[in-house]
């Protein structure tokens, strides 16, 4: 009940402030005001840069292996309660994770340079 009342008041206050800002605030537009501003440096060229695919792959792999660390840390917090069964389960988990990393490394998924060999290997693996 109290949480609902708090959420209702917070939402109402936000809406009220947004409406007041919209109707009471001044809106002016000019060529200088509409330009992009980044640390007092005038923009040049196109802002849409194409990043290489390996950049995204490394980012995704980092997220995957970083999330796995959460499971290992949570096991470490309760290792004394889990006993040998918990030990063997986390060992199996780490071994599978390590085998996935080795597979990724062997397939060239961690290579940053644009090698044509890697694309051919991935294409062969996909079918």
PDB file of C-alpha atoms in Angstrom:
ATOM      1  CA  UNK A   1       0.000   0.000   0.000  1.00  0.00           C
ATOM      2  CA  UNK A   2       2.714   2.483   0.982  1.00  0.00           C
ATOM      3  CA  UNK A   3       4.909   1.499  -1.970  1.00  0.00           C
ATOM      4  CA  UNK A   4       1.990   1.983  -4.363  1.00  0.00           C
ATOM      5  CA  UNK A   5       1.224   5.405  -2.911  1.00  0.00           C
ATOM      6  CA  UNK A   6       4.893   6.394  -3.192  1.00  0.00           C
ATOM      7  CA  UNK A   7       5.029   5.232  -6.837  1.00  0.00           C
ATOM      8  CA  UNK A   8       1.827   7.132  -7.635  1.00  0.00           C
ATOM      9  CA  UNK A   9       3.116  10.364  -6.065  1.00  0.00           C
ATOM     10  CA  UNK A  10       6.511  10.031  -7.783  1.00  0.00           C
ATOM     11  CA  UNK A  11       4.900   9.393 -11.179  1.00  0.00           C
ATOM     12  CA  UNK A  12       2.475  12.288 -10.706  1.00  0.00           C
ATOM     13  CA  UNK A  13       5.290  14.634  -9.729  1.00  0.00           C
ATOM     14  CA  UNK A  14       7.352  13.629 -12.750  1.00  0.00           C
ATOM     15  CA  UNK A  15       4.403  14.177 -15.096  1.00  0.00           C
ATOM     16  CA  UNK A  16       3.612  17.540 -13.502  1.00  0.00           C
ATOM     17  CA  UNK A  17       7.196  18.751 -13.869  1.00  0.00           C
ATOM     18  CA  UNK A  18       7.383  17.577 -17.482  1.00  0.00           C
ATOM     19  CA  UNK A  19       4.140  19.357 -18.374  1.00  0.00           C
ATOM     20  CA  UNK A  20       5.260  22.545 -16.622  1.00  0.00           C
ATOM     21  CA  UNK A  21       8.593  22.480 -18.444  1.00  0.00           C
ATOM     22  CA  UNK A  22       6.846  21.958 -21.779  1.00  0.00           C
ATOM     23  CA  UNK A  23       4.364  24.795 -21.430  1.00  0.00           C
ATOM     24  CA  UNK A  24       6.382  27.328 -19.427  1.00  0.00           C
ATOM     25  CA  UNK A  25       9.816  26.842 -20.969  1.00  0.00           C
ATOM     26  CA  UNK A  26      11.114  28.802 -23.937  1.00  0.00           C
ATOM     27  CA  UNK A  27      11.835  26.926 -27.112  1.00  0.00           C
ATOM     28  CA  UNK A  28      14.209  28.556 -29.533  1.00  0.00           C
ATOM     29  CA  UNK A  29      15.982  27.006 -32.449  1.00  0.00           C
ATOM     30  CA  UNK A  30      18.912  28.214 -34.488  1.00  0.00           C
ATOM     31  CA  UNK A  31      21.570  26.706 -36.684  1.00  0.00           C
ATOM     32  CA  UNK A  32      24.217  27.019 -33.980  1.00  0.00           C
ATOM     33  CA  UNK A  33      21.943  25.566 -31.308  1.00  0.00           C
ATOM     34  CA  UNK A  34      21.070  22.551 -33.459  1.00  0.00           C
ATOM     35  CA  UNK A  35      24.708  21.605 -34.075  1.00  0.00           C
ATOM     36  CA  UNK A  36      26.217  18.645 -32.254  1.00  0.00           C
ATOM     37  CA  UNK A  37      28.446  19.604 -29.322  1.00  0.00           C
ATOM     38  CA  UNK A  38      31.162  17.380 -27.973  1.00  0.00           C
ATOM     39  CA  UNK A  39      33.679  18.842 -25.531  1.00  0.00           C
ATOM     40  CA  UNK A  40      33.996  22.128 -27.444  1.00  0.00           C
ATOM     41  CA  UNK A  41      35.216  20.286 -30.539  1.00  0.00           C
ATOM     42  CA  UNK A  42      33.414  21.072 -33.765  1.00  0.00           C
ATOM     43  CA  UNK A  43      32.080  17.934 -35.429  1.00  0.00           C
ATOM     44  CA  UNK A  44      33.611  16.805 -38.707  1.00  0.00           C
ATOM     45  CA  UNK A  45      32.536  13.982 -40.920  1.00  0.00           C
ATOM     46  CA  UNK A  46      29.873  11.372 -40.294  1.00  0.00           C
ATOM     47  CA  UNK A  47      29.146  10.307 -36.730  1.00  0.00           C
ATOM     48  CA  UNK A  48      28.258   6.755 -37.734  1.00  0.00           C
ATOM     49  CA  UNK A  49      31.466   4.764 -37.613  1.00  0.00           C
ATOM     50  CA  UNK A  50      31.487   1.176 -38.728  1.00  0.00           C
ATOM     51  CA  UNK A  51      33.287  -0.934 -36.184  1.00  0.00           C
ATOM     52  CA  UNK A  52      34.775  -4.240 -37.260  1.00  0.00           C
ATOM     53  CA  UNK A  53      32.860  -7.414 -36.451  1.00  0.00           C
ATOM     54  CA  UNK A  54      35.642  -8.769 -34.174  1.00  0.00           C
ATOM     55  CA  UNK A  55      35.003  -5.807 -31.886  1.00  0.00           C
ATOM     56  CA  UNK A  56      31.437  -6.973 -31.303  1.00  0.00           C
ATOM     57  CA  UNK A  57      32.446 -10.633 -30.987  1.00  0.00           C
ATOM     58  CA  UNK A  58      35.022  -9.865 -28.315  1.00  0.00           C
ATOM     59  CA  UNK A  59      32.458  -7.727 -26.484  1.00  0.00           C
ATOM     60  CA  UNK A  60      29.882 -10.547 -26.537  1.00  0.00           C
ATOM     61  CA  UNK A  61      32.451 -13.133 -25.423  1.00  0.00           C
ATOM     62  CA  UNK A  62      33.517 -10.847 -22.595  1.00  0.00           C
ATOM     63  CA  UNK A  63      29.921 -10.543 -21.406  1.00  0.00           C
ATOM     64  CA  UNK A  64      29.399 -14.308 -21.560  1.00  0.00           C
ATOM     65  CA  UNK A  65      32.563 -15.158 -19.631  1.00  0.00           C
ATOM     66  CA  UNK A  66      32.000 -12.298 -17.208  1.00  0.00           C
ATOM     67  CA  UNK A  67      28.530 -13.580 -16.361  1.00  0.00           C
ATOM     68  CA  UNK A  68      29.964 -17.014 -15.728  1.00  0.00           C
ATOM     69  CA  UNK A  69      32.141 -15.447 -13.033  1.00  0.00           C
ATOM     70  CA  UNK A  70      28.952 -14.498 -11.182  1.00  0.00           C
ATOM     71  CA  UNK A  71      28.062 -18.175 -10.857  1.00  0.00           C
ATOM     72  CA  UNK A  72      31.529 -19.058  -9.596  1.00  0.00           C
ATOM     73  CA  UNK A  73      31.471 -16.243  -7.037  1.00  0.00           C
ATOM     74  CA  UNK A  74      28.016 -17.250  -5.820  1.00  0.00           C
ATOM     75  CA  UNK A  75      29.297 -20.810  -5.392  1.00  0.00           C
ATOM     76  CA  UNK A  76      32.317 -19.492  -3.470  1.00  0.00           C
ATOM     77  CA  UNK A  77      30.042 -17.663  -1.055  1.00  0.00           C
ATOM     78  CA  UNK A  78      28.198 -20.858  -0.124  1.00  0.00           C
ATOM     79  CA  UNK A  79      30.884 -23.492  -0.723  1.00  0.00           C
ATOM     80  CA  UNK A  80      30.782 -24.751   2.871  1.00  0.00           C
ATOM     81  CA  UNK A  81      27.039 -25.452   2.635  1.00  0.00           C
ATOM     82  CA  UNK A  82      27.211 -27.251  -0.726  1.00  0.00           C
ATOM     83  CA  UNK A  83      29.706 -29.951   0.214  1.00  0.00           C
ATOM     84  CA  UNK A  84      31.281 -32.333  -2.274  1.00  0.00           C
ATOM     85  CA  UNK A  85      28.266 -32.324  -4.579  1.00  0.00           C
ATOM     86  CA  UNK A  86      28.604 -28.566  -5.010  1.00  0.00           C
ATOM     87  CA  UNK A  87      32.350 -28.922  -5.543  1.00  0.00           C
ATOM     88  CA  UNK A  88      31.918 -31.438  -8.361  1.00  0.00           C
ATOM     89  CA  UNK A  89      29.166 -29.369  -9.959  1.00  0.00           C
ATOM     90  CA  UNK A  90      31.280 -26.206 -10.025  1.00  0.00           C
ATOM     91  CA  UNK A  91      34.265 -28.226 -11.271  1.00  0.00           C
ATOM     92  CA  UNK A  92      32.151 -29.573 -14.141  1.00  0.00           C
ATOM     93  CA  UNK A  93      30.902 -26.037 -14.845  1.00  0.00           C
ATOM     94  CA  UNK A  94      34.444 -24.618 -14.959  1.00  0.00           C
ATOM     95  CA  UNK A  95      35.700 -27.456 -17.170  1.00  0.00           C
ATOM     96  CA  UNK A  96      32.866 -26.883 -19.678  1.00  0.00           C
ATOM     97  CA  UNK A  97      33.557 -23.142 -19.563  1.00  0.00           C
ATOM     98  CA  UNK A  98      37.270 -23.751 -20.149  1.00  0.00           C
ATOM     99  CA  UNK A  99      36.558 -26.087 -23.071  1.00  0.00           C
ATOM    100  CA  UNK A 100      34.336 -23.398 -24.578  1.00  0.00           C
ATOM    101  CA  UNK A 101      37.148 -20.879 -24.250  1.00  0.00           C
ATOM    102  CA  UNK A 102      39.641 -23.266 -25.858  1.00  0.00           C
ATOM    103  CA  UNK A 103      37.203 -23.919 -28.727  1.00  0.00           C
ATOM    104  CA  UNK A 104      36.702 -20.186 -29.180  1.00  0.00           C
ATOM    105  CA  UNK A 105      40.445 -19.614 -29.179  1.00  0.00           C
ATOM    106  CA  UNK A 106      41.130 -22.425 -31.673  1.00  0.00           C
ATOM    107  CA  UNK A 107      38.396 -21.155 -34.001  1.00  0.00           C
ATOM    108  CA  UNK A 108      39.993 -17.689 -34.007  1.00  0.00           C
ATOM    109  CA  UNK A 109      37.127 -15.965 -32.246  1.00  0.00           C
ATOM    110  CA  UNK A 110      39.550 -13.978 -30.096  1.00  0.00           C
ATOM    111  CA  UNK A 111      41.675 -12.757 -33.013  1.00  0.00           C
ATOM    112  CA  UNK A 112      41.415  -9.034 -33.506  1.00  0.00           C
ATOM    113  CA  UNK A 113      43.060  -8.880 -36.938  1.00  0.00           C
ATOM    114  CA  UNK A 114      40.912  -9.396 -39.996  1.00  0.00           C
ATOM    115  CA  UNK A 115      42.237 -12.696 -41.258  1.00  0.00           C
ATOM    116  CA  UNK A 116      40.561 -14.329 -44.224  1.00  0.00           C
ATOM    117  CA  UNK A 117      41.399 -17.781 -42.840  1.00  0.00           C
ATOM    118  CA  UNK A 118      39.128 -17.271 -39.860  1.00  0.00           C
ATOM    119  CA  UNK A 119      36.136 -16.393 -42.049  1.00  0.00           C
ATOM    120  CA  UNK A 120      36.697 -19.544 -44.115  1.00  0.00           C
ATOM    121  CA  UNK A 121      36.923 -21.718 -40.976  1.00  0.00           C
ATOM    122  CA  UNK A 122      33.694 -20.251 -39.558  1.00  0.00           C
ATOM    123  CA  UNK A 123      31.956 -20.700 -42.931  1.00  0.00           C
ATOM    124  CA  UNK A 124      33.082 -24.333 -43.090  1.00  0.00           C
ATOM    125  CA  UNK A 125      31.823 -24.971 -39.552  1.00  0.00           C
ATOM    126  CA  UNK A 126      28.422 -23.433 -40.288  1.00  0.00           C
ATOM    127  CA  UNK A 127      27.803 -25.723 -43.152  1.00  0.00           C
TER     128      UNK A 127
END
